[in-house]
Coordinates of C-alpha atoms in Angstrom, one line a residue:
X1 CA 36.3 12.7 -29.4
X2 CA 35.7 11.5 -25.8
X3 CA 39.1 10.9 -23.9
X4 CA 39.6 7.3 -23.0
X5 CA 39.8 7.5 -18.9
X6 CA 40.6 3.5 -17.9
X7 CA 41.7 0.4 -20.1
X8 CA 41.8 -3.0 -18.3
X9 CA 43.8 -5.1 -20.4
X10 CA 43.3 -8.9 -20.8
X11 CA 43.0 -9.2 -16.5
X12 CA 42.7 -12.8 -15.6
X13 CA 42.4 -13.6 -12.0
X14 CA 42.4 -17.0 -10.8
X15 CA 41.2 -18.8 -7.3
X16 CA 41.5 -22.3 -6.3
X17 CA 39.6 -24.4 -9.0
X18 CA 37.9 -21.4 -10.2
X19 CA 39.6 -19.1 -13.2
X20 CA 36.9 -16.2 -12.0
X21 CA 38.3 -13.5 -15.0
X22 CA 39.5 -14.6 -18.3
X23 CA 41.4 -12.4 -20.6
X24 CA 38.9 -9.2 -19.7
X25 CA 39.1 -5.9 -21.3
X26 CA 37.6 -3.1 -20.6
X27 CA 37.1 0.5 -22.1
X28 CA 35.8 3.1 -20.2
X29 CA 35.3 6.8 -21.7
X30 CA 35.7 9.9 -19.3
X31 CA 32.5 11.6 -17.9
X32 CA 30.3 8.3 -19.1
X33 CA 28.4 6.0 -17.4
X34 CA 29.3 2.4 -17.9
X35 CA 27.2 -0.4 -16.7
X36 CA 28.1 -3.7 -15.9
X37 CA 26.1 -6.5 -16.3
X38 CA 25.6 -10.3 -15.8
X39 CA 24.6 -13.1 -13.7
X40 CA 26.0 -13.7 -10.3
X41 CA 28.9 -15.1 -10.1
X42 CA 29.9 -13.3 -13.9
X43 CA 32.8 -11.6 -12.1
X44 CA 31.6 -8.0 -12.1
X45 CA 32.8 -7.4 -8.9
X46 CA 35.8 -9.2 -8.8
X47 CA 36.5 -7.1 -11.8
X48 CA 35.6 -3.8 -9.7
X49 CA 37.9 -5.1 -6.9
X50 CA 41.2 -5.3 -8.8
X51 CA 40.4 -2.0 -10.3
X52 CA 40.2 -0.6 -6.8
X53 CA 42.9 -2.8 -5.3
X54 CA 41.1 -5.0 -2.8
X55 CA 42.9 -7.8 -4.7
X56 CA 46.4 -6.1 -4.9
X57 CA 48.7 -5.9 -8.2
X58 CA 50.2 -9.5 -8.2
X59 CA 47.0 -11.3 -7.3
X60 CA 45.8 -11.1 -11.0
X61 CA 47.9 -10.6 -14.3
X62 CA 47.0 -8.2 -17.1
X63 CA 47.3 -4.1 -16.9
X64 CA 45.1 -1.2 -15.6
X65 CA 45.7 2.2 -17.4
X66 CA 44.5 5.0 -15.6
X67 CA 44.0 8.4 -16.9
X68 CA 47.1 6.6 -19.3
X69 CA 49.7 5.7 -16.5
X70 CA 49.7 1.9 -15.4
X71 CA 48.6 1.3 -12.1
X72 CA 49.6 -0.8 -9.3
X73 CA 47.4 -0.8 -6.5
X74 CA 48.4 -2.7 -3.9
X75 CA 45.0 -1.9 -1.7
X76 CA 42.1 0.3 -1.6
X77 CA 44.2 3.5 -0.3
X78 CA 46.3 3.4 -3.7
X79 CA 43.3 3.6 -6.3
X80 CA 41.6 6.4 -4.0
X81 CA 44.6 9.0 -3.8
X82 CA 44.1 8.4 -8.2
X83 CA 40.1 9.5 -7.4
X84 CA 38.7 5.9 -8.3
X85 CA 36.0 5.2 -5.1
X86 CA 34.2 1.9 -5.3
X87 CA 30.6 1.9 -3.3
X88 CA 30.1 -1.8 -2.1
X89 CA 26.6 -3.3 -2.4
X90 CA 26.4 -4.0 1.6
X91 CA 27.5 -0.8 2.9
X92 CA 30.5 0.3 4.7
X93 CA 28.7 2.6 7.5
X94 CA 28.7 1.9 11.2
X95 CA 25.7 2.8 13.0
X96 CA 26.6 4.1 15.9
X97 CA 28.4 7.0 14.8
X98 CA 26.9 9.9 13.3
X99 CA 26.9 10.6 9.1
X100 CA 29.5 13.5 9.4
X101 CA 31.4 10.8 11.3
X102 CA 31.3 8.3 9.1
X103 CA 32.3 10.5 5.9
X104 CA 35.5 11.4 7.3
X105 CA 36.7 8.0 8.8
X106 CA 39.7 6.7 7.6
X107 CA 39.9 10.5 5.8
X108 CA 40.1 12.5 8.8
X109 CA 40.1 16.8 8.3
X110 CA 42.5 18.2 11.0
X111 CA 45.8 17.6 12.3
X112 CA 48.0 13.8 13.4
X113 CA 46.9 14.5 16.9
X114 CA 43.5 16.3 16.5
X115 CA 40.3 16.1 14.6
X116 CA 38.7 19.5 13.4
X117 CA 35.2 18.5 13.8
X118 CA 33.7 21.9 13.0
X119 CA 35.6 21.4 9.8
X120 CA 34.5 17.7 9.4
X121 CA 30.7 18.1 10.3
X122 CA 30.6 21.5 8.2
X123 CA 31.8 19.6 5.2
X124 CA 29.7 16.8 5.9
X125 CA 26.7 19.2 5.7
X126 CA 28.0 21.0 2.4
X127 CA 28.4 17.0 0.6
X128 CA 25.2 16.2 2.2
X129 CA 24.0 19.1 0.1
X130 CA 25.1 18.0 -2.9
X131 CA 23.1 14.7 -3.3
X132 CA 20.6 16.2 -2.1
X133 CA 20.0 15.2 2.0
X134 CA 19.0 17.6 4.3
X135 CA 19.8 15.7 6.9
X136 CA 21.8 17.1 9.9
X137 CA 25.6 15.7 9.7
X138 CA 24.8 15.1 13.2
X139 CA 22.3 12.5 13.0
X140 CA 23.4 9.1 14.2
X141 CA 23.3 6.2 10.9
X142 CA 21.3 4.3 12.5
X143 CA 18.4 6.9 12.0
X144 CA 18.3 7.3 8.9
X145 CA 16.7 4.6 6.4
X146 CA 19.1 2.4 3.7
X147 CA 18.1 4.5 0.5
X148 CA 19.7 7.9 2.4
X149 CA 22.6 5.4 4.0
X150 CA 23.2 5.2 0.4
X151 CA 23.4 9.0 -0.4
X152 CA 26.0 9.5 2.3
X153 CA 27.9 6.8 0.9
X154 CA 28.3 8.8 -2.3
X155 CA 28.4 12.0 -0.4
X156 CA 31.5 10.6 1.3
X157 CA 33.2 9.5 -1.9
X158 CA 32.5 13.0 -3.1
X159 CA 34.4 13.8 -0.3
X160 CA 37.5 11.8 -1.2
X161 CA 37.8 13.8 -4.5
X162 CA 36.2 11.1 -6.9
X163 CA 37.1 11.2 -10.3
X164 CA 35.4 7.3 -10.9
X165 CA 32.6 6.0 -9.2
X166 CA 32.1 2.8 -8.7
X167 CA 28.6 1.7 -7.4
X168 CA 27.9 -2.0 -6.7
X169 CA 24.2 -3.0 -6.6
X170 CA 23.5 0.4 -5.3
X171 CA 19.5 0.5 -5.9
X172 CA 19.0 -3.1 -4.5
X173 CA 17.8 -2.0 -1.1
X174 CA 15.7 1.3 -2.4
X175 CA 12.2 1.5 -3.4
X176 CA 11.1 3.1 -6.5
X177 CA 11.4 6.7 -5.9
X178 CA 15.0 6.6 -3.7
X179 CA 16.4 4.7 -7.0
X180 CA 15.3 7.1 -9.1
X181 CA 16.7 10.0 -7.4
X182 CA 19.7 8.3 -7.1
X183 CA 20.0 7.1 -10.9
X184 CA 19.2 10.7 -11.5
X185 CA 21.8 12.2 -9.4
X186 CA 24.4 9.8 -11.3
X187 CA 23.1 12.2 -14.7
X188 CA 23.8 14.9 -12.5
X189 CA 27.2 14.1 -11.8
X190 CA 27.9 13.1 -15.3
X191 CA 26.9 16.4 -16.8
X192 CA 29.8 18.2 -14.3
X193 CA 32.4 15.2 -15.8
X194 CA 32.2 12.8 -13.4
X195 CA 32.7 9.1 -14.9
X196 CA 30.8 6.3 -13.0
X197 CA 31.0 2.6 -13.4
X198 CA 27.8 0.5 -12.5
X199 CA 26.9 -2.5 -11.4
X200 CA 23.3 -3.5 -11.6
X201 CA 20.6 -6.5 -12.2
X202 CA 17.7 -3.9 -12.7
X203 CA 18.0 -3.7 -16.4
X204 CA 15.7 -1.2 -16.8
X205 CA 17.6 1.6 -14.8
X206 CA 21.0 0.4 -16.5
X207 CA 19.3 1.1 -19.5
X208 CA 17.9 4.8 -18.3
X209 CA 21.3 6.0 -17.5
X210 CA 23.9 4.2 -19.3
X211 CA 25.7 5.1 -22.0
X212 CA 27.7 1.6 -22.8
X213 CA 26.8 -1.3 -21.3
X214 CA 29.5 -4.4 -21.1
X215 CA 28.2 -7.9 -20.2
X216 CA 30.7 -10.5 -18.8
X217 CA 29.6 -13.8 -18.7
X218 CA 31.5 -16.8 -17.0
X219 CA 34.7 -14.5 -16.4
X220 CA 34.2 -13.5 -20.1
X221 CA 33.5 -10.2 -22.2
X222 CA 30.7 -11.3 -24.3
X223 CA 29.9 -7.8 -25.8
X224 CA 29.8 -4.2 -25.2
X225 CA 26.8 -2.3 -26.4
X226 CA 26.5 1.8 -27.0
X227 CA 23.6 3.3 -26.7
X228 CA 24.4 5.8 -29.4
X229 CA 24.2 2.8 -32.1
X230 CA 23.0 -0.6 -30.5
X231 CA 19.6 -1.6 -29.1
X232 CA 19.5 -1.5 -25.4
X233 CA 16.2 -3.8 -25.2
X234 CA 16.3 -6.2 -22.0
X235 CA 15.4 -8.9 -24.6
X236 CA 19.2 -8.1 -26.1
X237 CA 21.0 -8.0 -22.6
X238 CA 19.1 -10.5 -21.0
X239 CA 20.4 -13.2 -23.8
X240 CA 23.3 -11.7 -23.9
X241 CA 23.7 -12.4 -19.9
X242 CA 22.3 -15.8 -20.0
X243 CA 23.2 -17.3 -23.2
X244 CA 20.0 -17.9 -23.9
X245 CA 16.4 -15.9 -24.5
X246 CA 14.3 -16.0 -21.6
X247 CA 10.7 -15.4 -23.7
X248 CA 8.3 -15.5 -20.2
X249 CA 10.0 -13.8 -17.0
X250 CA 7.6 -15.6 -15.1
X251 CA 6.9 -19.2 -15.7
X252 CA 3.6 -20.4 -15.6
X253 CA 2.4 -23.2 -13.3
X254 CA 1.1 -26.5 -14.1
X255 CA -1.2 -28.7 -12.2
X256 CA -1.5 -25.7 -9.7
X257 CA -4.5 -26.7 -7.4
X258 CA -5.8 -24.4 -4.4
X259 CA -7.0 -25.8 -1.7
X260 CA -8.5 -25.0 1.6
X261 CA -6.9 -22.2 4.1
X262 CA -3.7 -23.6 5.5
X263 CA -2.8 -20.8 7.3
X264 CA -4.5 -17.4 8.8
X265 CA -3.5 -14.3 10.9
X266 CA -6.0 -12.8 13.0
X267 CA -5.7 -9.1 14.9
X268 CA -1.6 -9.2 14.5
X269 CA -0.3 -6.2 16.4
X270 CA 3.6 -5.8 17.1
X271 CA 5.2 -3.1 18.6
X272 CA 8.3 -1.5 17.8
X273 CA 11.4 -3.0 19.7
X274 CA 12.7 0.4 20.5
X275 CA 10.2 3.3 19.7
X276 CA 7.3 3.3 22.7
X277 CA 4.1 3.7 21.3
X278 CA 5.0 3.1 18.2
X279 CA 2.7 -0.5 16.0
X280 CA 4.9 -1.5 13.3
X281 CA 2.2 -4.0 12.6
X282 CA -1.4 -2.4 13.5
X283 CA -4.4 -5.4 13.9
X284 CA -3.0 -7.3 10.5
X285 CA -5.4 -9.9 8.8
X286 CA -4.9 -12.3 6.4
X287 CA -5.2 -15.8 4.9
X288 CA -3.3 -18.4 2.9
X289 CA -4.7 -20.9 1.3
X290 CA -2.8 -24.5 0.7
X291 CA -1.4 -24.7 -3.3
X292 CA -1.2 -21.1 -2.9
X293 CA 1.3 -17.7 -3.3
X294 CA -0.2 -14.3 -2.1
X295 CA 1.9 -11.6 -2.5
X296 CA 2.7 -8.6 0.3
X297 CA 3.5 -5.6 -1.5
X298 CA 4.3 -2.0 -0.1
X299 CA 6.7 0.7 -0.1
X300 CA 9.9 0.6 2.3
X301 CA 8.8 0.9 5.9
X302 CA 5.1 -0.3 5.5
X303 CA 5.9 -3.1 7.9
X304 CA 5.9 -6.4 5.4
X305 CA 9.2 -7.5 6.6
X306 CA 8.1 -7.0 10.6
X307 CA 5.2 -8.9 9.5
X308 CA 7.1 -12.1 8.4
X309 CA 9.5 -12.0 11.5
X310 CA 7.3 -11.5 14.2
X311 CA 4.9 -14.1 12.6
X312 CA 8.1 -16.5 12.7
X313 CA 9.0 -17.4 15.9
X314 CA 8.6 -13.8 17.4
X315 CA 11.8 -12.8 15.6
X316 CA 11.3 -8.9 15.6
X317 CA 9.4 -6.9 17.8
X318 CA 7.9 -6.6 21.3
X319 CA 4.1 -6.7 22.5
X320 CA 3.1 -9.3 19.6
X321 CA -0.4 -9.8 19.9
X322 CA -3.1 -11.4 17.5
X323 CA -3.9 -15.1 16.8
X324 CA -2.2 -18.0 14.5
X325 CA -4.5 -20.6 12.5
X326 CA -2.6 -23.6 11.0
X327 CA -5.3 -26.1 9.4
X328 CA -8.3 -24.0 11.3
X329 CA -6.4 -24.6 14.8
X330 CA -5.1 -22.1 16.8
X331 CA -1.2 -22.3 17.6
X332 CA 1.4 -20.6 19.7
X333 CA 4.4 -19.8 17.7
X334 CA 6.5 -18.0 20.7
X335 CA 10.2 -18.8 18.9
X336 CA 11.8 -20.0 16.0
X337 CA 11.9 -23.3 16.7
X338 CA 8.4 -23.5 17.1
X339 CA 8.2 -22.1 14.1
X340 CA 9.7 -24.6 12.2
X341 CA 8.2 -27.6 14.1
X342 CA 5.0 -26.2 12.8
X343 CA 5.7 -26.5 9.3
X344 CA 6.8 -22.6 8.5
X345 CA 10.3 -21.6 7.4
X346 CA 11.7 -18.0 6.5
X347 CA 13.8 -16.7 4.2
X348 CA 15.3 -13.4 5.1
X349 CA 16.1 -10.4 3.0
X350 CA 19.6 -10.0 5.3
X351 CA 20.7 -13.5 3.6
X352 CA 24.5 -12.3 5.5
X353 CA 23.5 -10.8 8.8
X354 CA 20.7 -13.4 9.4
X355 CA 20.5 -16.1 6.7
X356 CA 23.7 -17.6 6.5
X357 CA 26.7 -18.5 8.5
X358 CA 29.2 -16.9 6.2
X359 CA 32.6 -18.9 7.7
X360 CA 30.8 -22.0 7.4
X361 CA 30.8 -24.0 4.1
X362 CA 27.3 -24.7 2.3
X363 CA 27.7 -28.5 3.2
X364 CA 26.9 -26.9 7.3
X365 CA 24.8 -23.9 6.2
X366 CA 22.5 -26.2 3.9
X367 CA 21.1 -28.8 7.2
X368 CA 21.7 -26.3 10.0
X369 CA 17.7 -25.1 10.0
X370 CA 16.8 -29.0 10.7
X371 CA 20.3 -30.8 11.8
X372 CA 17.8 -33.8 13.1
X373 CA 16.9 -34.6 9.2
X374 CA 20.6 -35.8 9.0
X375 CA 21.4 -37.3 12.5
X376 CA 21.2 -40.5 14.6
X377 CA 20.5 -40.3 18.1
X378 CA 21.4 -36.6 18.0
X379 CA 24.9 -37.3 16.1
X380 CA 25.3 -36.2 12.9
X381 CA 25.4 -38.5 10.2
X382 CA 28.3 -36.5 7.5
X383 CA 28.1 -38.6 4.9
X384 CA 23.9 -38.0 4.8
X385 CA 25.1 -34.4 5.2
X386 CA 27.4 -33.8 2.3
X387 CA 24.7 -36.2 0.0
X388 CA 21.8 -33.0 1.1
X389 CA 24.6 -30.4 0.3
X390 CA 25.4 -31.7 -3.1
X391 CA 21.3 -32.6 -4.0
X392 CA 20.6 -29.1 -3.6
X393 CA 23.5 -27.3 -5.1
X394 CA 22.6 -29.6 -8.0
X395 CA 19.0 -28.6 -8.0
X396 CA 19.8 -25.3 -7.3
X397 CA 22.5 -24.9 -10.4
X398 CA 24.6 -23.2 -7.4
X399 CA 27.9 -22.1 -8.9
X400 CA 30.7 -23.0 -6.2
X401 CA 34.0 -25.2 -6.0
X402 CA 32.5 -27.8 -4.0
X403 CA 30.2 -28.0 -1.0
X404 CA 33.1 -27.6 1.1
X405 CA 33.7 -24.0 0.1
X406 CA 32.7 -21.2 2.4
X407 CA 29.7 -19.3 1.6
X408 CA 31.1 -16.1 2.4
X409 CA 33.1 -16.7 -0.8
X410 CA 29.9 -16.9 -3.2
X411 CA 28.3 -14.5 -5.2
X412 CA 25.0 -12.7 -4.0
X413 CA 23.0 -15.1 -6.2
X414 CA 24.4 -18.6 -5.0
X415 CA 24.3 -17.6 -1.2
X416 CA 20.1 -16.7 -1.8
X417 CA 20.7 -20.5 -3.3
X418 CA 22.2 -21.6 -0.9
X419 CA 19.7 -19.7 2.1
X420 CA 16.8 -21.0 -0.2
X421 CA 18.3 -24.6 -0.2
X422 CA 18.6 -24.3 3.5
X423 CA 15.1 -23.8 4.0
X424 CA 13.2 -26.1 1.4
X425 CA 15.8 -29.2 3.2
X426 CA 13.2 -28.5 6.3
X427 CA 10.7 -29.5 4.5
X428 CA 8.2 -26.4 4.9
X429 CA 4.3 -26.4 4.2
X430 CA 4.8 -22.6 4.1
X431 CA 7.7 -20.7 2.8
X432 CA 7.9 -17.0 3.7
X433 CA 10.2 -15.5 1.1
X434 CA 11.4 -11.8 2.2
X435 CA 13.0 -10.2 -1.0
X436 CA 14.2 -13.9 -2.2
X437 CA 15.7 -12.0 -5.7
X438 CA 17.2 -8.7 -4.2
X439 CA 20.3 -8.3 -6.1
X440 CA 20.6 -11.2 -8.2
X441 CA 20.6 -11.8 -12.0
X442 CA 17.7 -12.1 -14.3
X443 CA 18.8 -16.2 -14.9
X444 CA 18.9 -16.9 -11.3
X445 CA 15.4 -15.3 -10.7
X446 CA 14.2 -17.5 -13.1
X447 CA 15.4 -20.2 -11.5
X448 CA 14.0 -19.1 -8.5
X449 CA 10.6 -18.4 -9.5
X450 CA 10.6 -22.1 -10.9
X451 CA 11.6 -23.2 -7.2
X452 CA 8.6 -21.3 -6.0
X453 CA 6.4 -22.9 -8.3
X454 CA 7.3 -26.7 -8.0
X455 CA 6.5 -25.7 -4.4
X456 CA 2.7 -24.8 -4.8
X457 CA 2.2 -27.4 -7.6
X458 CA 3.4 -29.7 -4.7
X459 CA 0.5 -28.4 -2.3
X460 CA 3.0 -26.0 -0.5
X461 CA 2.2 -22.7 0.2
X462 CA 4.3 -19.2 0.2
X463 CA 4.6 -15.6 1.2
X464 CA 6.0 -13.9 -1.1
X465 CA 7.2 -10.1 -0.3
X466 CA 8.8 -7.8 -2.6
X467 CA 9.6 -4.8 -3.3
X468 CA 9.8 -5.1 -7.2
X469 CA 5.7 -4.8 -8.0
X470 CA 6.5 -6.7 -11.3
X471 CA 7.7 -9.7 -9.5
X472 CA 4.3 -9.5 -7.0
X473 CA 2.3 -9.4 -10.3
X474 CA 4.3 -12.0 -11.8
X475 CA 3.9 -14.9 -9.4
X476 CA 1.2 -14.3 -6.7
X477 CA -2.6 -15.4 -7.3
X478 CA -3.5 -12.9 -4.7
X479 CA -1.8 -9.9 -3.2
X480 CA -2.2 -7.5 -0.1
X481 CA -1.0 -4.3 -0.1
X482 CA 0.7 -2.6 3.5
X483 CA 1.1 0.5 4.3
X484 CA 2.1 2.3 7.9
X485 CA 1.7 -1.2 9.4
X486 CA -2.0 -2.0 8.4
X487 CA -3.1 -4.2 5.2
X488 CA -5.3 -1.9 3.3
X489 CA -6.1 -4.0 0.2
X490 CA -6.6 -7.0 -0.8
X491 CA -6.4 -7.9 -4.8
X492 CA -6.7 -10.7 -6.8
X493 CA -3.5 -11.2 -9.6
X494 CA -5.9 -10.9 -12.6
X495 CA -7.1 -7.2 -11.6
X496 CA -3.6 -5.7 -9.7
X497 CA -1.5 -3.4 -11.7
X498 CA 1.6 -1.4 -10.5
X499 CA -1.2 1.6 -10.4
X500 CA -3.8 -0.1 -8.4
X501 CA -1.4 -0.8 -5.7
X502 CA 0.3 2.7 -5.8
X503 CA -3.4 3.9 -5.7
X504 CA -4.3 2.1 -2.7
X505 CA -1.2 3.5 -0.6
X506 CA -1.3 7.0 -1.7
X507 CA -5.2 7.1 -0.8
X508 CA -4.9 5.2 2.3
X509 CA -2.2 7.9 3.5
X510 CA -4.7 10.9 2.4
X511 CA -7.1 9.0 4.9

């Protein structure tokens, strides 16, 4: 019989106006995988965070048992010295210093006064190893892409003598393949003993390497299923999450109408912002029609996201070059708030770093993209303000305390509510959406996808990009494949599968 590794015993944790935990215990066998699931906001994470004392004993009532001792963490130190390493969703890594670097900081090898560095980088290597980067320890962060920033995250909990891993979200920024190999190295690690604790929305890989899975639901256990005797069908979890079956994934439109083009990129070129010589987007064409969703699909690095930004407002890149048709006419769109004079709005994939203003309540972070909507004579009315904050956070089922609560303090799900609420108060005729669900729960998807399509049913029109091919399939009526910077298909919804598309890149890379 399987040793019983943690018990957290009825933890309730409590902030102002909000009980976020209530009464929640949790089992978790040694050298299994345990997944956590449930809609933003659930309290998986704040769950994760007392566990690995970010919020310090005191801050919460109930008990951790640990390897069967009590525990009192009073911060992140305490749980690591015990071998219990929590990997964030946005991660912890800073550029500028190099991998071997940032695996040792704050876990130094060599002396008080002096770092051994052939030590530290030699080590780095031998972890690198393990998860499977051959990557020089050497190599500066910034060089490496987001799936492999991801590897040396677990690489340097490896290094810190984990005994429970705790992984936040950690396939949300990967494409298919880096998420597989990671899932897969997860297996690895079980088979030596390792236990890891999961946190994921992709029920499909929580279901490919988890042994039990617990939902939580409003601060609440709902139910913990075992793979050995339950059915581990999204159908099952999905209601289980939402309190409710969600029978279509993708809703249908009504009274969808396309019109004439609205909007068309001719010849796009953009060159890379650091690398010389380098197009991130190589002589791009494309069309959207009014009433309309085309999808962009492509692997990590094909340039969709370089796309969007430079085409709003010149956000990314240097050397843009290429021509803009809005209504058949030709227009400059040389900053962002051209951009948005135009009619366009963008919502990014970096909803923290360039979405939101994360000290700033949602009652600010809701009118900032078009402050004039809401003033008089350049003074802004508040009381018009707070009535557009609360209009969308009712529309937008966004789960918070009030509008005056900062949106740093939200869940993943109801900041991309909040970013997407932002943008539709401008009042776009065309919404480029850049990985609008990364991260967030089946329920708020939903919700989103329902957004999306009051839009075009409206005579809007939208970008979609994604990196999750069943979401492109789902909701565009056309999409356009990129690869290496260049589109190199163009398909309509009713013939694209997931194996067309991966067709198209692999043979436009044997090209």
């Amino acid at each position: 019989m399987a040793k019983t590794l943690l018990q957290m015993q009825h933890i309730t944790k409590t902030f102002p106006g909000v009980t976020a935990l209530d009464n929640v215990n949790l089992e978790v066998q040694e050298g299994e995988i345990h997944a956590l699931v449930g809609e933003n906001g659930a309290g998986k994470s704040t769950l994760m965070s007392i566990l690995s004392g970010i919020y310090p004993y005191g801050s919460y009532t109930g008990d951790i048992v640990y390897d069967g001792n009590v525990c009192k963490f009073q911060n992140i130190k305490d749980s690591e010295k015990l071998g219990i390493v929590i990997i964030h969703q946005e991660l912890a890594l800073v550029p500028l210093l190099t991998i071997g670097e940032n695996m040792f900081l704050g876990n130094e090898r060599g002396t008080v006064s002096k770092i051994d560095w052939a030590e530290t980088f030699g080590k780095a290597d031998e972890l690198l190893r393990l998860v499977g980067l051959k990557d020089s320890s050497h190599t500066l962060i910034k060089d490496i892409g987001v799936g492999k920033q991801q590897l040396v995250e677990i690489a340097k909990a490896l290094g810190k003598n984990v005994k429970l891993l705790i992984l936040d979200e950690p396939t949300a920024s990967l494409n298919d393949s880096e998420a597989k190999h990671l899932l897969n190295l997860l297996l690895e690690f079980k088979k030596q003993g390792m236990t890891s604790i999961l946190i994921s929305h992709k029920l499909n890989e929580v279901s490919y390497v988890a042994d039990k899975i617990t939902v939580i639901r409003d601060g609440s256990v709902i139910k913990t299923l075992d793979k050995k005797t339950d059915d581990f069908s999204e159908d099952v979890i999905i209601s289980a999450m939402v309190g409710r079956n969600i029978t279509d994934r993708f809703p249908r439109r009504k009274n969808q109408h396309i019109g004439d083009i609205c909007f068309e990129v001719k010849d796009w070129c953009v060159d890379h912002p650091v690398f010389d010589g380098i197009k991130v987007c190589d002589h791009v064409n494309f069309t959207l029609r009014k009433g309309e969703v085309i999808g962009i699909s492509g692997l990590m690095g094909a340039g969709r996201t370089e796309l969007a930004m430079s085409i709003f407002g010149h956000s990314y890149g240097t050397n843009i070059r290429g021509h803009l048709y809005l209504n058949g006419k030709e227009v400059q769109l040389p900053n962002v708030k051209a951009a948005i004079n135009h009619g366009l709005a963008y919502v990014t994939e970096d909803r923290k770093g360039n979405g939101l203003i994360l000290t700033e309540d949602i009652c600010r972070n809701t009118s900032s993209a078009k402050p004039e909507k809401i003033s008089n004579h350049n003074i802004i009315d508040f009381s018009k303000e707070r009535m557009v904050a609360k209009q969308y956070v009712n529309e937008m089922h966004t789960k918070c305390t009030s509008i005056d609560e900062a949106v740093g303090n939200l869940s993943g799900g109801n900041m991309q509510k909040v970013l997407l609420g932002k943008w539709l108060f401008a009042d776009p005729d065309i919404l480029i959406l850049d990985e609008p669900t990364r991260g967030i729960d089946v329920g708020a998807k939903y919700e989103i996808y329902c957004i999306i399509n009051k839009m075009v049913e409206d005579g809007k029109s939208v970008i979609f990009i994604s990196s999750e091919m069943p979401e492109i399939l789902g909701m565009s009526d056309r999409i356009y494949v990129m690869n290496a910077g260049k589109i190199i298909a163009e398909l309509p919804s009713a013939e694209a599968t997931q194996e067309k598309i991966m067709s198209c890149i692999i043979n436009s890379e044997s090209k």
